[in-house]
Amino acid sequence: MHVPDGFLDLPTSAATGAVAVAGVALALRGARRELDDRTAPMAGLVATFVFAAQMITFPVGAGTSGHLMGGALAAILVGPWTGVLCVSVVLGVQALLMADGGITALGTNITLLALVGVVVGWLVFRALVLVLPKRDAVIPPVAFAAAFVSVPAAAAVFTGLYAVGGTAPVSIGAVLTAMLGVHVLIGIGEGVITALVVASVLKARPDLVYGARHLRPVPTVEEVSA
Amino acid sequence: MSRRTFTALALLATLLVAGVLSFYASESPDGLEHVAETTGFAAAETDHATEASPFADYGFTLVDSDRLSVAVAGILGCAVVLLLMLGLARLVRRPSVDAEA
C-alpha cells in the first residue's frame, strides 16, 4: 500500500507530512528506552528484512497483489517506537531510491504503514498478550492477529484521508468497501509472514523478541554480550 | 544460537529474499492500485519525482538481465536500509553500561 503522488491533494499530504514528522520525533524519543547495545543491531536487521520482504508481492485473488507492511512485525521484534523508525527508514529509501511511494506522499505512507501499522499492530498484540496465558507458544498466533488487523486498519485510514483530500471524485463508500475487501486478504499474508518470522526468532534467540520480554527474566551481563 | 550466528543467518535470509526470491514477485497491481483502477482514481497518479533513479521500480538500469537487475536493486536497497537504521539506532540508544562506568 504505497500511495503514489497525486492521489491526495497537497493540503492533505502536508497534514499527513506533519503527522509523520511528529510521529517520528516521538519515536526518536521513545526508542531511547528500547535501544541499547543488544537491540540496536536487531533494529538494523529488522528494517532490512522489512525492506526485502516488501519486494515480495504475493498474489491475492484476481489480478491483485499485496506485500508485507511490516509495522506489527517490527513492533513485536524491536518495540513499537523503534518499529516506527524501522518502517520509516524503509519507506524513505523506497521513495527516494526505488521510486516506490510518492515523494509528496511520503508523509502519508509513513502515517499509514509506520504509524497506523505499528500502533494498531502493537495495541492488538499487547491486548491479546495480556489476556492470554503467559507462554511462548501464544506469541506467534497473537503476532498473526496483530499483523492481520493492522492491514485493513491502514486501508481504512487511507480511505478516510481520501474522503478528505482525494483528487478524483469517486464514491467513498465504494473505495472503502474495495479497500477493506482486498486488504483483509493481504492482511492474511501479513499475519502469516509476521507469525513465521516471530516464531523463528523466538526459537533461535527468544531474548531478542521485544514483545516476549515479559516471559523471561532480565538478561544478565553475560547474556547481553553473548 | 550465538549472536553472531543469528546475525549471519538473518542477513543471509534477508539477502536471499531481496536478491533471489524478489525476482518471482507478483507483477499484478497491489491492493491500492487495484482499488484505484476499479473505483476510478488511478489516473490521478502523477509522475514520480525520482523515477529517473537508476534503481526505480526495483531494477538497475545498467544491467540488462531482469534477474540480475532486481537482485542488484534489492541488495543495494538492503545495504542502504541496514546502514541507515544501524546509524540511527546508534545515535538514539542509551549509553552502554561500559560507557557509563
PDB file of N, CA and C in Angstrom, chain A residues 1-4 7-8 12 108-109 112 116 152-166 172 175-176 179 183, chain B residues 32 35-36 41:
ATOM      1  N   MET A   1       0.839  -1.206   0.000  1.00  0.00           N
ATOM      2  CA  MET A   1       0.000   0.000   0.000  1.00  0.00           C
ATOM      3  C   MET A   1       0.871   1.253   0.000  1.00  0.00           C
ATOM      4  N   HIS A   2       1.634   1.442  -1.075  1.00  0.00           N
ATOM      5  CA  HIS A   2       2.432   2.658  -1.154  1.00  0.00           C
ATOM      6  C   HIS A   2       1.659   3.682  -1.974  1.00  0.00           C
ATOM      7  N   VAL A   3       1.242   4.760  -1.326  1.00  0.00           N
ATOM      8  CA  VAL A   3       0.454   5.782  -2.002  1.00  0.00           C
ATOM      9  C   VAL A   3       1.380   6.574  -2.939  1.00  0.00           C
ATOM     10  N   PRO A   4       1.024   6.671  -4.240  1.00  0.00           N
ATOM     11  CA  PRO A   4       1.852   7.461  -5.159  1.00  0.00           C
ATOM     12  C   PRO A   4       1.507   8.948  -5.056  1.00  0.00           C
ATOM     13  N   PHE A   7      -2.643  11.094  -5.662  1.00  0.00           N
ATOM     14  CA  PHE A   7      -3.921  10.556  -5.157  1.00  0.00           C
ATOM     15  C   PHE A   7      -4.558  11.517  -4.157  1.00  0.00           C
ATOM     16  N   LEU A   8      -3.725  12.119  -3.303  1.00  0.00           N
ATOM     17  CA  LEU A   8      -4.235  13.026  -2.276  1.00  0.00           C
ATOM     18  C   LEU A   8      -3.793  14.459  -2.610  1.00  0.00           C
ATOM     19  N   THR A  12      -3.820  17.847   2.212  1.00  0.00           N
ATOM     20  CA  THR A  12      -3.890  16.572   2.935  1.00  0.00           C
ATOM     21  C   THR A  12      -2.513  15.946   3.054  1.00  0.00           C
ATOM     22  N   THR A 108       2.241  10.606   4.015  1.00  0.00           N
ATOM     23  CA  THR A 108       1.059   9.738   4.025  1.00  0.00           C
ATOM     24  C   THR A 108       1.467   8.293   4.247  1.00  0.00           C
ATOM     25  N   ASN A 109       2.512   7.864   3.536  1.00  0.00           N
ATOM     26  CA  ASN A 109       2.929   6.466   3.661  1.00  0.00           C
ATOM     27  C   ASN A 109       3.513   6.166   5.032  1.00  0.00           C
ATOM     28  N   LEU A 112       0.527   5.874   7.321  1.00  0.00           N
ATOM     29  CA  LEU A 112      -0.247   4.636   7.158  1.00  0.00           C
ATOM     30  C   LEU A 112       0.539   3.392   7.579  1.00  0.00           C
ATOM     31  N   VAL A 116       0.167   3.958  11.696  1.00  0.00           N
ATOM     32  CA  VAL A 116      -1.041   3.139  11.880  1.00  0.00           C
ATOM     33  C   VAL A 116      -0.657   1.666  12.001  1.00  0.00           C
ATOM     34  N   PRO A 152      -6.061  -4.009   7.200  1.00  0.00           N
ATOM     35  CA  PRO A 152      -7.313  -3.301   6.914  1.00  0.00           C
ATOM     36  C   PRO A 152      -7.434  -1.989   7.695  1.00  0.00           C
ATOM     37  N   ALA A 153      -6.806  -1.902   8.869  1.00  0.00           N
ATOM     38  CA  ALA A 153      -6.847  -0.637   9.624  1.00  0.00           C
ATOM     39  C   ALA A 153      -6.180   0.474   8.812  1.00  0.00           C
ATOM     40  N   ALA A 154      -5.006   0.171   8.245  1.00  0.00           N
ATOM     41  CA  ALA A 154      -4.316   1.172   7.424  1.00  0.00           C
ATOM     42  C   ALA A 154      -5.133   1.490   6.169  1.00  0.00           C
ATOM     43  N   ALA A 155      -5.791   0.455   5.607  1.00  0.00           N
ATOM     44  CA  ALA A 155      -6.621   0.669   4.421  1.00  0.00           C
ATOM     45  C   ALA A 155      -7.790   1.601   4.750  1.00  0.00           C
ATOM     46  N   ALA A 156      -8.371   1.416   5.948  1.00  0.00           N
ATOM     47  CA  ALA A 156      -9.482   2.284   6.358  1.00  0.00           C
ATOM     48  C   ALA A 156      -9.012   3.715   6.563  1.00  0.00           C
ATOM     49  N   VAL A 157      -7.829   3.887   7.150  1.00  0.00           N
ATOM     50  CA  VAL A 157      -7.303   5.246   7.366  1.00  0.00           C
ATOM     51  C   VAL A 157      -7.006   5.904   6.019  1.00  0.00           C
ATOM     52  N   PHE A 158      -6.462   5.127   5.056  1.00  0.00           N
ATOM     53  CA  PHE A 158      -6.254   5.697   3.718  1.00  0.00           C
ATOM     54  C   PHE A 158      -7.575   6.202   3.155  1.00  0.00           C
ATOM     55  N   THR A 159      -8.631   5.391   3.297  1.00  0.00           N
ATOM     56  CA  THR A 159      -9.932   5.790   2.757  1.00  0.00           C
ATOM     57  C   THR A 159     -10.414   7.078   3.427  1.00  0.00           C
ATOM     58  N   GLY A 160     -10.181   7.194   4.731  1.00  0.00           N
ATOM     59  CA  GLY A 160     -10.526   8.430   5.438  1.00  0.00           C
ATOM     60  C   GLY A 160      -9.778   9.625   4.867  1.00  0.00           C
ATOM     61  N   LEU A 161      -8.489   9.434   4.618  1.00  0.00           N
ATOM     62  CA  LEU A 161      -7.688  10.518   4.024  1.00  0.00           C
ATOM     63  C   LEU A 161      -8.217  10.854   2.635  1.00  0.00           C
ATOM     64  N   TYR A 162      -8.620   9.804   1.890  1.00  0.00           N
ATOM     65  CA  TYR A 162      -9.119  10.039   0.537  1.00  0.00           C
ATOM     66  C   TYR A 162     -10.447  10.802   0.580  1.00  0.00           C
ATOM     67  N   ALA A 163     -11.252  10.520   1.595  1.00  0.00           N
ATOM     68  CA  ALA A 163     -12.527  11.239   1.744  1.00  0.00           C
ATOM     69  C   ALA A 163     -12.270  12.725   1.972  1.00  0.00           C
ATOM     70  N   VAL A 164     -11.187  13.045   2.671  1.00  0.00           N
ATOM     71  CA  VAL A 164     -10.864  14.446   2.974  1.00  0.00           C
ATOM     72  C   VAL A 164     -10.171  15.110   1.791  1.00  0.00           C
ATOM     73  N   GLY A 165      -9.199  14.410   1.213  1.00  0.00           N
ATOM     74  CA  GLY A 165      -8.346  15.077   0.233  1.00  0.00           C
ATOM     75  C   GLY A 165      -8.101  14.308  -1.040  1.00  0.00           C
ATOM     76  N   GLY A 166      -9.021  13.437  -1.414  1.00  0.00           N
ATOM     77  CA  GLY A 166      -8.860  12.699  -2.671  1.00  0.00           C
ATOM     78  C   GLY A 166      -8.987  13.633  -3.863  1.00  0.00           C
ATOM     79  N   ILE A 172     -16.851   7.311  -1.993  1.00  0.00           N
ATOM     80  CA  ILE A 172     -16.013   6.914  -0.867  1.00  0.00           C
ATOM     81  C   ILE A 172     -16.464   5.552  -0.320  1.00  0.00           C
ATOM     82  N   VAL A 175     -14.863   3.004  -2.428  1.00  0.00           N
ATOM     83  CA  VAL A 175     -13.429   2.906  -2.118  1.00  0.00           C
ATOM     84  C   VAL A 175     -13.237   2.125  -0.824  1.00  0.00           C
ATOM     85  N   LEU A 176     -14.052   2.455   0.183  1.00  0.00           N
ATOM     86  CA  LEU A 176     -13.904   1.789   1.486  1.00  0.00           C
ATOM     87  C   LEU A 176     -14.161   0.280   1.364  1.00  0.00           C
ATOM     88  N   MET A 179     -11.268  -1.266  -0.622  1.00  0.00           N
ATOM     89  CA  MET A 179     -10.014  -1.247   0.145  1.00  0.00           C
ATOM     90  C   MET A 179     -10.049  -2.301   1.246  1.00  0.00           C
ATOM     91  N   HIS A 183      -7.723  -5.683   1.332  1.00  0.00           N
ATOM     92  CA  HIS A 183      -6.693  -5.639   2.379  1.00  0.00           C
ATOM     93  C   HIS A 183      -6.936  -6.623   3.515  1.00  0.00           C
TER      94      HIS A 183
ATOM     95  N   LEU B  32      -3.905  -1.291  -3.328  1.00  0.00           N
ATOM     96  CA  LEU B  32      -4.304   0.113  -3.528  1.00  0.00           C
ATOM     97  C   LEU B  32      -4.445   0.443  -5.014  1.00  0.00           C
ATOM     98  N   VAL B  35      -7.629  -1.091  -6.328  1.00  0.00           N
ATOM     99  CA  VAL B  35      -8.815  -0.334  -5.905  1.00  0.00           C
ATOM    100  C   VAL B  35      -8.907   0.970  -6.697  1.00  0.00           C
ATOM    101  N   ALA B  36      -7.755   1.608  -6.920  1.00  0.00           N
ATOM    102  CA  ALA B  36      -7.747   2.864  -7.677  1.00  0.00           C
ATOM    103  C   ALA B  36      -8.268   2.636  -9.095  1.00  0.00           C
ATOM    104  N   PHE B  41      -9.899   6.138  -9.579  1.00  0.00           N
ATOM    105  CA  PHE B  41      -8.995   7.276  -9.322  1.00  0.00           C
ATOM    106  C   PHE B  41      -7.532   6.975  -9.681  1.00  0.00           C
TER     107      PHE B  41
END
